[in-house]
Coordinates of C-alpha atoms in Angstrom, one line a residue:
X1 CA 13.0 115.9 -46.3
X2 CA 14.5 117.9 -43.4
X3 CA 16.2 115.1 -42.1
X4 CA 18.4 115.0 -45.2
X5 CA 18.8 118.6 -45.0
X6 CA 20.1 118.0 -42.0
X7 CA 22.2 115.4 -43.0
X8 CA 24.0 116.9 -45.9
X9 CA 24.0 120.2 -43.8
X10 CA 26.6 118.1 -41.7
X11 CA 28.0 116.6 -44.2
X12 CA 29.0 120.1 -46.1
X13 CA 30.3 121.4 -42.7
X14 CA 29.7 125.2 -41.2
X15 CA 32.8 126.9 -43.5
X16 CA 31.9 125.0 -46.8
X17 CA 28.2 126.5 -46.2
X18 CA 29.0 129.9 -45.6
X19 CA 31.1 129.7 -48.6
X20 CA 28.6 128.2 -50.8
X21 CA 25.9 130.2 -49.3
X22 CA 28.0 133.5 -50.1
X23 CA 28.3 132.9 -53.3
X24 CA 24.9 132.6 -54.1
X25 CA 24.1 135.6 -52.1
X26 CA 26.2 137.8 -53.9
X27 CA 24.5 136.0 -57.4
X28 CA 21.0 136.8 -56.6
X29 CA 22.1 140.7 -54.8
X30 CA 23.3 141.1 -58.5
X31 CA 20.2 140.9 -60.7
X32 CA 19.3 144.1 -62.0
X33 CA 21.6 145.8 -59.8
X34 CA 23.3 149.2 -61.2
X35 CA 26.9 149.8 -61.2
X36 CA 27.6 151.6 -57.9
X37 CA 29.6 155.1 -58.7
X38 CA 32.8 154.0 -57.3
X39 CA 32.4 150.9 -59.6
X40 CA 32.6 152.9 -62.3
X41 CA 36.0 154.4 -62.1
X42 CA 37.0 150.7 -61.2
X43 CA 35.8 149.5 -64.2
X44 CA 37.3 152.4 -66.5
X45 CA 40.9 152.0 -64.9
X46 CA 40.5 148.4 -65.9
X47 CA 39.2 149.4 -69.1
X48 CA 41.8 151.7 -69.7
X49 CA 44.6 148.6 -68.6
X50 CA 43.5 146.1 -70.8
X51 CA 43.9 149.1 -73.7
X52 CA 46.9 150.9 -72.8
X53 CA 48.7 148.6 -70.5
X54 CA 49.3 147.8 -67.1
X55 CA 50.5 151.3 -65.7
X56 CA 48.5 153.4 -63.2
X57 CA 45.8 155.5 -65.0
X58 CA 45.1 158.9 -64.0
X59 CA 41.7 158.8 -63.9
X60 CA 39.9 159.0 -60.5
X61 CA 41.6 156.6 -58.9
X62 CA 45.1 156.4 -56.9
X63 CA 45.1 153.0 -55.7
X64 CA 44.2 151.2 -58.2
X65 CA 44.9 147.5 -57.2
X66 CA 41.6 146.0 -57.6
X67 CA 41.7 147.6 -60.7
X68 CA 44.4 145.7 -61.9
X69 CA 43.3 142.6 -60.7
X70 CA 40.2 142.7 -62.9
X71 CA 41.9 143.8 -65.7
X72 CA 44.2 140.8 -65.4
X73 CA 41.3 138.7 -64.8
X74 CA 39.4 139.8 -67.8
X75 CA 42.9 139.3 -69.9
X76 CA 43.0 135.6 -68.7
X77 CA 39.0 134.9 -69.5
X78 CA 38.0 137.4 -72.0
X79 CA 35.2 138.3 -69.5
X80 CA 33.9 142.4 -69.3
X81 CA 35.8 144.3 -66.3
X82 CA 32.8 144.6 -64.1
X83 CA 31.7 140.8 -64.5
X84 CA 35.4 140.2 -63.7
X85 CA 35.2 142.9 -60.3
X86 CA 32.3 141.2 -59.1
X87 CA 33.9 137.5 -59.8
X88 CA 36.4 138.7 -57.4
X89 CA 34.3 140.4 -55.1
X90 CA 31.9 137.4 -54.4
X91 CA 34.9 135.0 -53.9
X92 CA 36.6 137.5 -51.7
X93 CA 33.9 137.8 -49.6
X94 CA 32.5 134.3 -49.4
X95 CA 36.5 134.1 -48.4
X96 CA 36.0 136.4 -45.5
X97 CA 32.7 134.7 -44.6
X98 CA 34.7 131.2 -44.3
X99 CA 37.0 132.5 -42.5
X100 CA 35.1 134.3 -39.5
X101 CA 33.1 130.5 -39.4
X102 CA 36.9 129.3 -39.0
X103 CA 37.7 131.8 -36.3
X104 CA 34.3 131.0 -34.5
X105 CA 34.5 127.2 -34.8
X106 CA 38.6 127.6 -33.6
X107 CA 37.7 129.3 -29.9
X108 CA 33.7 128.2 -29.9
X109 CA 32.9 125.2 -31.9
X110 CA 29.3 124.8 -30.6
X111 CA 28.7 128.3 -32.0
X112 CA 30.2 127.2 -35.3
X113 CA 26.7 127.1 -37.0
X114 CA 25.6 130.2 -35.7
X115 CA 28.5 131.8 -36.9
X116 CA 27.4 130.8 -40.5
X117 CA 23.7 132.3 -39.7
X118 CA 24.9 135.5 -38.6
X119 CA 27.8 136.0 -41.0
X120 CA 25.5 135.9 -43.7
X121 CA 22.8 138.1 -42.4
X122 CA 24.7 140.5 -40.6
X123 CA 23.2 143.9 -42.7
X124 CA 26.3 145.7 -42.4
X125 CA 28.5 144.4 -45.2
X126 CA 26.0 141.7 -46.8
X127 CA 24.1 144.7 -48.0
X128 CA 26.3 146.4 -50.0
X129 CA 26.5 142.4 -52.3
X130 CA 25.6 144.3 -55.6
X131 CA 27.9 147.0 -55.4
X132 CA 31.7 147.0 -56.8
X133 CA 34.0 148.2 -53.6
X134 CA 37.6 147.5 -52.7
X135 CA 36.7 146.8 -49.3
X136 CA 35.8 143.1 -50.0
X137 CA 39.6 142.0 -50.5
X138 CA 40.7 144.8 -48.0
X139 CA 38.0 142.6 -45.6
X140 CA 38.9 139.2 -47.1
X141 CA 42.9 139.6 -46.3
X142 CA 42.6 141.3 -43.4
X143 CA 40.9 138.7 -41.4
X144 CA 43.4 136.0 -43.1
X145 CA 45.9 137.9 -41.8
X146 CA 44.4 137.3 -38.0
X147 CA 43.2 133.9 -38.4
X148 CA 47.1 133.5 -39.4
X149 CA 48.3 135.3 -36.5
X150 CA 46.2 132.8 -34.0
X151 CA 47.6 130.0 -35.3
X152 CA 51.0 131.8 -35.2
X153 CA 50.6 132.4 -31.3
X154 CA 49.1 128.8 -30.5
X155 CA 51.7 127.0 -32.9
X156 CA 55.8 127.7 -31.7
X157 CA 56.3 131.0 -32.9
X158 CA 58.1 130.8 -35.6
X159 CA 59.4 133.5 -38.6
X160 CA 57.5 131.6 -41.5
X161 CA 54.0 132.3 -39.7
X162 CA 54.8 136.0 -38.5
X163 CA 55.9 137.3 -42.4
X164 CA 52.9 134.8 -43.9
X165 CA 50.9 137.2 -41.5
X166 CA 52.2 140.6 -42.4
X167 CA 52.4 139.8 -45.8
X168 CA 47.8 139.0 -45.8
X169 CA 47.8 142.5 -44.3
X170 CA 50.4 143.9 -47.1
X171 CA 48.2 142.6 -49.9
X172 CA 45.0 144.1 -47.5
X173 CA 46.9 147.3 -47.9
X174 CA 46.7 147.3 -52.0
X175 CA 42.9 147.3 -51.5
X176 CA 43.0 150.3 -48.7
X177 CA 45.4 151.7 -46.8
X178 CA 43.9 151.5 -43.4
X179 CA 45.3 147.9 -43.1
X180 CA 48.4 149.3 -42.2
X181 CA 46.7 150.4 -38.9
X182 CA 46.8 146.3 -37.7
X183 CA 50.8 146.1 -37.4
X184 CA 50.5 148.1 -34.6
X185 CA 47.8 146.1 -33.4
X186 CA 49.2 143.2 -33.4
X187 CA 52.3 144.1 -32.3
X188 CA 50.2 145.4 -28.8
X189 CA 48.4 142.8 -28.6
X190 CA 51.9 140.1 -28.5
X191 CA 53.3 142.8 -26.3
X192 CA 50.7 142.2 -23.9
X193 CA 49.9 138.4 -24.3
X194 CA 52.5 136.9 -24.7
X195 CA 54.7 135.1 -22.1
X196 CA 57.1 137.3 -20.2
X197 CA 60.1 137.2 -21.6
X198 CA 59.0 137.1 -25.2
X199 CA 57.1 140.0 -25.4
X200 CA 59.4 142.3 -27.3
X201 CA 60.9 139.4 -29.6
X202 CA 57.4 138.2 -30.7
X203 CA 56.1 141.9 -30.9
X204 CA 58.8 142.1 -32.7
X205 CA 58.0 139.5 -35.3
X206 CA 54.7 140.5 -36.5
X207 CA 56.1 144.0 -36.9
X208 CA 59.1 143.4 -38.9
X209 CA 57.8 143.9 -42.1
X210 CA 56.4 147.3 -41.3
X211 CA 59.6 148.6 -39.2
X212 CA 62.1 148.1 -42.1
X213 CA 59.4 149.0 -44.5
X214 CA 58.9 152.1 -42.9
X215 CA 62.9 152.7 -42.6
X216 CA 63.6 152.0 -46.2
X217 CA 60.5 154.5 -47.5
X218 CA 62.0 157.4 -44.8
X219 CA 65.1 156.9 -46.7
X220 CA 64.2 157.0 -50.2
X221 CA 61.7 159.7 -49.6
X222 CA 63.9 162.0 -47.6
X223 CA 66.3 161.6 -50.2
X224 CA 64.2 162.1 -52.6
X225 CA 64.3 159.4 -54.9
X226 CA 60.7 158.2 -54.0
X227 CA 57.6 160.7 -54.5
X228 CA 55.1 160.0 -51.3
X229 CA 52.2 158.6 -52.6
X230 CA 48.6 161.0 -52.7
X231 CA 47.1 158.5 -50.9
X232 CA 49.8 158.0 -48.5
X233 CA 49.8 161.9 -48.0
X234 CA 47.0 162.0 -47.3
X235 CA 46.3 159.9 -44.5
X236 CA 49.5 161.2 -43.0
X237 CA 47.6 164.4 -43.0
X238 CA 44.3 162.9 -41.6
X239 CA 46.0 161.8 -38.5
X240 CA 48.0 165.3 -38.2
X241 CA 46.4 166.8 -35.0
X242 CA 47.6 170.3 -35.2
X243 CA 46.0 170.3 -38.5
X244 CA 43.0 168.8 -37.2
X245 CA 42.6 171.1 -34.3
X246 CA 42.9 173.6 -36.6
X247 CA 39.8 172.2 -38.7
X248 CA 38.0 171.6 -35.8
X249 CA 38.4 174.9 -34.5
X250 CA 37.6 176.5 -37.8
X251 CA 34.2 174.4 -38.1
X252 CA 33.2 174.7 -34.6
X253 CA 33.6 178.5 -35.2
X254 CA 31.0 178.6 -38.2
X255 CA 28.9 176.4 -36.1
X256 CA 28.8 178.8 -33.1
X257 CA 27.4 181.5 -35.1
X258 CA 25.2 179.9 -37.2
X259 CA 23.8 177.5 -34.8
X260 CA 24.7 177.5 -31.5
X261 CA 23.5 180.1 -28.8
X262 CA 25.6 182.6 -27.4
X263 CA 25.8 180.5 -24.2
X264 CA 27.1 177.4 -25.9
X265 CA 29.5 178.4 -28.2
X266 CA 32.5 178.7 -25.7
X267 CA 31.4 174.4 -26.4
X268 CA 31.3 174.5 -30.0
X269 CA 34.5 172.6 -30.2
X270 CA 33.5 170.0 -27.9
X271 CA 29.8 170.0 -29.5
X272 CA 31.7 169.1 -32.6
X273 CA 33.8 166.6 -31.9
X274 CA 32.1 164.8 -29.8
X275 CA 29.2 164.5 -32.2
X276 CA 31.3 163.6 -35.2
X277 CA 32.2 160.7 -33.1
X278 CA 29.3 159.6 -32.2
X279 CA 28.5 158.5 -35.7
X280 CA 31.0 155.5 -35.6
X281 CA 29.0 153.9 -32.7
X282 CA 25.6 154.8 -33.9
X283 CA 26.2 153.3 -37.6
X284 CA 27.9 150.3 -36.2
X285 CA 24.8 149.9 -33.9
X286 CA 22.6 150.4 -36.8
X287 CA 23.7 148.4 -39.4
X288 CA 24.3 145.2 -37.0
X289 CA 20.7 145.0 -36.9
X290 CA 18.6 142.6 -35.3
X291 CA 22.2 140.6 -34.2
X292 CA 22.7 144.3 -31.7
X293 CA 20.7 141.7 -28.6
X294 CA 23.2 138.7 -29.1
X295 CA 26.3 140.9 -29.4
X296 CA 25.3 142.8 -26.3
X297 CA 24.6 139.2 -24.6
X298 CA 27.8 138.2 -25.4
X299 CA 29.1 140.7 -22.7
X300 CA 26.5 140.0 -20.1
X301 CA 26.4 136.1 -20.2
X302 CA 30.4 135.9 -19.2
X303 CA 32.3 138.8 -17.9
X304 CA 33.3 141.1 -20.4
X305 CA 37.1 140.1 -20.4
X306 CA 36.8 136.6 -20.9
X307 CA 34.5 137.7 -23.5
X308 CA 37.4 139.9 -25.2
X309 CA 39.8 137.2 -24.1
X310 CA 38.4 134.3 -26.2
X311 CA 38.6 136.4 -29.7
X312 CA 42.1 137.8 -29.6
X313 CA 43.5 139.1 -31.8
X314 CA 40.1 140.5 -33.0
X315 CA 39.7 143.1 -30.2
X316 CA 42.7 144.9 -30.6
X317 CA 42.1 145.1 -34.5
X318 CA 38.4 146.5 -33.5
X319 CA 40.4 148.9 -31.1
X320 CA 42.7 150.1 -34.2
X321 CA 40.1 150.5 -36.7
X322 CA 38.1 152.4 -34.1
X323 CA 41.2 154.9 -33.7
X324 CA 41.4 154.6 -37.6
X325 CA 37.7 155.9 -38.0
X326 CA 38.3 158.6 -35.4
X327 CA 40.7 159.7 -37.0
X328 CA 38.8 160.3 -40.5
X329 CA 35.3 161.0 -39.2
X330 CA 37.3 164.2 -37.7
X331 CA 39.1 165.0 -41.0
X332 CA 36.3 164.9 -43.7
X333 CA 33.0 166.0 -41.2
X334 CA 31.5 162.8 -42.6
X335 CA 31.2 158.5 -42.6
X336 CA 29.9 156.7 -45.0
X337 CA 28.1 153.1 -43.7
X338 CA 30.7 150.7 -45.4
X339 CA 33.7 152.4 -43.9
X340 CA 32.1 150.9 -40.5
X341 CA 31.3 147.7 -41.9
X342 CA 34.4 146.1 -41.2
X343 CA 34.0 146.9 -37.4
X344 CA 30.9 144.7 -37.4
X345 CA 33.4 142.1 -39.2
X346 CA 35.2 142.0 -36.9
X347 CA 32.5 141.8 -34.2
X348 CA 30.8 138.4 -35.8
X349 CA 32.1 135.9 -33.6
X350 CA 31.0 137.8 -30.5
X351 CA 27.6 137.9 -31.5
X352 CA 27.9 134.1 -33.0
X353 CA 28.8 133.2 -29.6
X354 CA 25.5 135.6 -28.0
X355 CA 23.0 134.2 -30.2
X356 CA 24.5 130.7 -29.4
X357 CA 23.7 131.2 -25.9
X358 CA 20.6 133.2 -25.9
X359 CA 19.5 129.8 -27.8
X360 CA 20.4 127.9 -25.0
X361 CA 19.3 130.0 -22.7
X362 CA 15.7 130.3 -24.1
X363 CA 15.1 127.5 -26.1
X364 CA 11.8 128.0 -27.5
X365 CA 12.7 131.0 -29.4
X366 CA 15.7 129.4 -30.9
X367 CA 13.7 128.6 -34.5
X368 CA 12.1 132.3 -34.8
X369 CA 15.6 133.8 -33.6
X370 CA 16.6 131.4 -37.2
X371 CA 13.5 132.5 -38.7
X372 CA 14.4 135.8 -37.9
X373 CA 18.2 135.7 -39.5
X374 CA 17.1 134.4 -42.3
X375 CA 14.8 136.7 -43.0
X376 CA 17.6 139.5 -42.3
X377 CA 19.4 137.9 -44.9
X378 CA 17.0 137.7 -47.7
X379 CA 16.5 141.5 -46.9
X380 CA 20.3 142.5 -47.6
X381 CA 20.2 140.9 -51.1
X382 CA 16.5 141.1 -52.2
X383 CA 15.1 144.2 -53.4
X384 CA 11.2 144.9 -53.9
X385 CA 11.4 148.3 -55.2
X386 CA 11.1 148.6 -59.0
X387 CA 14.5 148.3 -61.1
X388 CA 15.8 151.2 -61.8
X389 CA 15.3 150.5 -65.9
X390 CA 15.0 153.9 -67.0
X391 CA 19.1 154.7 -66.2
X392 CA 19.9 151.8 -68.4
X393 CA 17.5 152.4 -71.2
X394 CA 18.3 156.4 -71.3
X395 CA 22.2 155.5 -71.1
X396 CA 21.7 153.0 -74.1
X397 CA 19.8 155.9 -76.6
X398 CA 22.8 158.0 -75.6
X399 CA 25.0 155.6 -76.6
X400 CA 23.2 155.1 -79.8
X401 CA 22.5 158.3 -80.9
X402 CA 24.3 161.6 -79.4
X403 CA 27.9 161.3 -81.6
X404 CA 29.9 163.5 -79.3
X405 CA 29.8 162.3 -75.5
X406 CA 32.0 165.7 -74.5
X407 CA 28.6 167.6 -76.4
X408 CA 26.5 165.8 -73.6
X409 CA 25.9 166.5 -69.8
X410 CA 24.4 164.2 -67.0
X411 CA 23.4 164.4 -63.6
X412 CA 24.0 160.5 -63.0
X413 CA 27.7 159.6 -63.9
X414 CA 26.3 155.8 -64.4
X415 CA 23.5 157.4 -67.2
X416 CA 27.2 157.4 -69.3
X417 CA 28.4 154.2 -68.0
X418 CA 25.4 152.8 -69.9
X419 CA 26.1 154.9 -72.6
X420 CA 29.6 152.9 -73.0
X421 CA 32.0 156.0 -72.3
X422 CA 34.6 156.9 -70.4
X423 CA 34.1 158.5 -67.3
X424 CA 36.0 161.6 -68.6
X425 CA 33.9 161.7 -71.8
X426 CA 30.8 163.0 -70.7
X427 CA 30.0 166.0 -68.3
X428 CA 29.0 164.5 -65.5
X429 CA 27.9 167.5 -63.4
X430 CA 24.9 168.6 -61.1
X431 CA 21.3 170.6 -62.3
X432 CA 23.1 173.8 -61.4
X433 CA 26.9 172.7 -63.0
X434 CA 24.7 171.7 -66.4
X435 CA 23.0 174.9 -66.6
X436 CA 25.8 176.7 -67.0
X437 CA 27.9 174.7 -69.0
X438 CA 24.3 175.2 -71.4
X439 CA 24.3 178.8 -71.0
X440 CA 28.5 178.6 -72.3
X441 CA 27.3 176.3 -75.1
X442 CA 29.9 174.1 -73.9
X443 CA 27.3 171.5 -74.2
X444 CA 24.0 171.0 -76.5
X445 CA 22.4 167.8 -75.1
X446 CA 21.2 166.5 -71.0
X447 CA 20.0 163.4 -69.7
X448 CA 18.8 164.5 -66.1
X449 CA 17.1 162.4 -63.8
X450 CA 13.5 163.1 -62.8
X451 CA 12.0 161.4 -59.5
X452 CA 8.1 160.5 -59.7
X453 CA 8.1 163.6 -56.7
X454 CA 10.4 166.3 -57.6
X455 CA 8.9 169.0 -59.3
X456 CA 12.1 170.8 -60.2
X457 CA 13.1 168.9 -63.0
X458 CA 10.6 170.2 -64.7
X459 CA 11.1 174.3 -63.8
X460 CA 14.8 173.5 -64.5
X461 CA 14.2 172.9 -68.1
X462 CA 12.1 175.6 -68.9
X463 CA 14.0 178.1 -67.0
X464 CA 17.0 177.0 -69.9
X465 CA 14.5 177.1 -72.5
X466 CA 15.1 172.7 -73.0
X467 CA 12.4 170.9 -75.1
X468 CA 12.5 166.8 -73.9
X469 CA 13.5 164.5 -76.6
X470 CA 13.2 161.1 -75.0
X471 CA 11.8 160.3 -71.9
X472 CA 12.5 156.8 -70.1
X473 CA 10.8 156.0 -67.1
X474 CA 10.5 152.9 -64.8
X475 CA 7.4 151.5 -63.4
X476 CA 7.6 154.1 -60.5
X477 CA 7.4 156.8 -62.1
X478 CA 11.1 157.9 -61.9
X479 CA 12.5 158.9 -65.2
X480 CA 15.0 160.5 -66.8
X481 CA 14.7 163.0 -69.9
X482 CA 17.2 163.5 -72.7
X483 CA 16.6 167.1 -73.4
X484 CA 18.2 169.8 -76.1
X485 CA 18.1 173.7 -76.3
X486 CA 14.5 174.8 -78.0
X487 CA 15.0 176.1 -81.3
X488 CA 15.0 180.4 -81.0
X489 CA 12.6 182.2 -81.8
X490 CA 11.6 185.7 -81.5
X491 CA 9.6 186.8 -78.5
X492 CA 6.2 188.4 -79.8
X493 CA 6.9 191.7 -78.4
X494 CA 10.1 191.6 -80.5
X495 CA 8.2 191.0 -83.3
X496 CA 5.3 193.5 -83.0
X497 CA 8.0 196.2 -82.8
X498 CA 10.0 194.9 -86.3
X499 CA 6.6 194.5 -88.1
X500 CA 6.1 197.1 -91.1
X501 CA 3.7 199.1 -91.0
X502 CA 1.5 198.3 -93.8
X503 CA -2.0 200.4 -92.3
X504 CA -3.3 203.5 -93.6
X505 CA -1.7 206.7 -92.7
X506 CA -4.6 209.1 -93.2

């Protein structure tokens, strides 16, 4: 029986696998998953396509290209929006899966294999399967546009493979905007591979997109034909450092007083900085996982720039998106996991290649180092906590029986979602945000969430005088309650004092 595992293993080949594999992953990471909260404004701009047309909709969302693409897709087949999102996402990713095998298999064919191991277990991105994120056809186009690029420099360079290659990381740029951040990259990296002589005219080529892009937009917004995009503002401004010195010097201020000593807060700035940075390596250390020992072996078993050396263009694409994350980590005070993810992308083949020779080099661990992936793996996509039932089942009454979404307030925008409305239909606001909007009647129905452990829930209602009209809870004890106001009523005292007085006067 393992023998013609093995066989048709061989047979289907390290890429076909990871793609096959990929797709399944993504299929079981989906059952009983809930919309993530990003999905949702996806799925509504979609939603709001298929209705309206296929203009930009001015509802959450500013780049709205994966948005369009389901819409389109759901056009074509009929299917809902979010089955059509995570169609797209599972092939996009299974894509970017292939192509990291391809990459590995290109510079270190023995490691080909192990590439298809740790591409699939590696918890940084294969975690987030049953969520609905532009980040897998920012990730997916990306590295097509460096696999492109290697076979650009190892082929004669020629002008058909350099525009085939900014044009990947155009289209990665319609899913997020950081893509642009690779042109320079690659540009470096020609600048200082390539042959002497051709430096500048090759650096030239995989920039030439960008350069007369860049021109044209300079014009037409300077002359003021073109409106700069918000999102394109905005990241303008992110990487502004007078205005981020300024932020920084403003934060590091309110830290000093409230929690530094007087002795330290001459280093309040530095404090600052230098611990917002420090999230980008601790997150990329911590959602690599188990695969942190081969990647780190990777560097010690050949000399760190052979090791660099083998995977060009892939290091100075690390180094960009690095500067990238810098740059925003020190903008917004904060990082969310899957922002990093694509670091650890980009960092696959160097751990293929570790785990490949820690294999070799210890042979006897090799089937629990396998044994070990694998079980990282199922982890990512497999969830034993209880489904989180109650969010669907509570959405559902909603949807069934409150007539006026704007009437109703929630604390979970997906509780909504599941009702079948529009993002903007319900108030979708915090405990704090609903209680007032209760106390300015500008609503008359909540669906809170109540967690088996938080006591509050239960303090909040009573402090706004709600009486629970459904309660839906999963088999954990989380729940959440559909509440309205409690009818008035007079307080006794109230009524002691309005009370005739029908007793004897004597």
């Amino acid at each position: 029986m393992i023998v013609r595992l093995m066989a048709a293993m061989r047979t289907i080949g390290p890429v076909r696998a990871a793609f096959m594999a990929s797709l399944l992953l993504s299929w079981i990471a989906l059952g009983g998953a809930l919309i993530n909260r990003d999905g949702i404004f996806y799925v509504d701009a979609a939603r709001a396509m298929l209705e309206q047309g296929f203009a930009l909709q001015r509802n959450g969302v500013d780049w709205q290209f994966l948005s369009m693409l389901m819409a389109g897709l759901s056009a074509l087949t009929g299917l809902a929006p979010e089955t059509s999102g995570h169609l797209l996402n599972a092939f996009f990713l299974a894509g970017a899966c292939s192509l990291l095998v391809v990459i590995t298999r290109h510079r270190l064919p023995e490691a080909a294999w192990v590439a298809c191991l740790v591409v699939l277990a590696m918890p940084a991105y294969n975690s987030y399967r049953g969520e609905l994120l532009r980040e897998y056809g920012f990730w997916f186009f990306c590295l097509l546009a460096f696999w492109l690029a290697m076979r650009w420099e190892e082929a004669a360079p020629r002008w058909r493979g350099a525009l085939a290659c900014q044009l990947a990381l155009g289209i990665a740029a319609l899913f997020r905007l950081e893509a642009v951040a690779f042109y320079p990259a690659l540009m470096l990296w020609q600048a200082f591979a390539a042959p002497p002589g051709q430096r500048l005219r090759r650096a030239l080529m995989l920039g030439s997109l960008p350069l007369a892009g860049a021109a044209l937009a300079g014009v037409l917004v300077g002359s003021g034909l073109v409106v700069l995009p918000n999102r394109v503002g905005y990241y303008i401004e992110a990487a502004n450092p007078l205005r981020k010195l300024r932020l920084l010097g403003e934060a590091a201020g309110h830290m000093s007083e409230s929690v530094l000593s007087k002795y330290s807060r001459e280093e309040a700035a530095y404090v600052l900085f230098f611990g917002l940075l420090s999230i980008i390596p601790v997150k990329f250390l911590k959602m690599a996982g188990v695969f942190v020992v081969p990647l780190a072996y990777a560097f010690v078993a050949r000399p760190a720039k052979a090791a660099l050396s083998r995977w060009q263009p892939l290091p100075w694409a690390f180094l960009a998106y690095l500067l990238v994350l810098a740059a925003f980590v020190t903008h917004q005070f904060f990082l969310v996991g899957r922002y990093v993810s694509l670091l650890n992308l980009l960092a696959v083949p160097a751990a293929a290649a570790g785990l490949a020779w820690l294999m070799q080099r210890f042979p006897r661990w090799k089937w629990p180092m396998v044994a070990l992936a694998l079980l990282t793996m199922a982890a990512n996509v497999v969830s034993l906590s209880p489904k989180k039932t109650h969010i669907v089942e509570a959405g559902r009454w909603l949807g069934a029986n409150a007539h006026d979404a704007a009437r109703v307030g929630v604390d979970n925008a997906r509780i909504a979602y599941y009702a079948g409305w529009r993002a903007a239909q319900a108030v979708s606001q915090d405990r704090a945000a609903l209680g007032a909007a209760l106390v300015q009647k500008r609503i008359d129905m909540v669906a809170v969430e109540a967690p088996r452990n938080d006591e509050g829930v239960e303090k909040w209602l009573t402090a706004y005088r709600l009486q629970p009209v459904q309660r839906f809870a999963n088999k954990a004890g989380d729940a959440v309650i559909v509440a309205v106001p409690a009818p008035a009523q007079a307080s006794p005292s109230i009524t002691e004092r309005s009370r005739p007085k029908t007793g004897s006067t004597e």
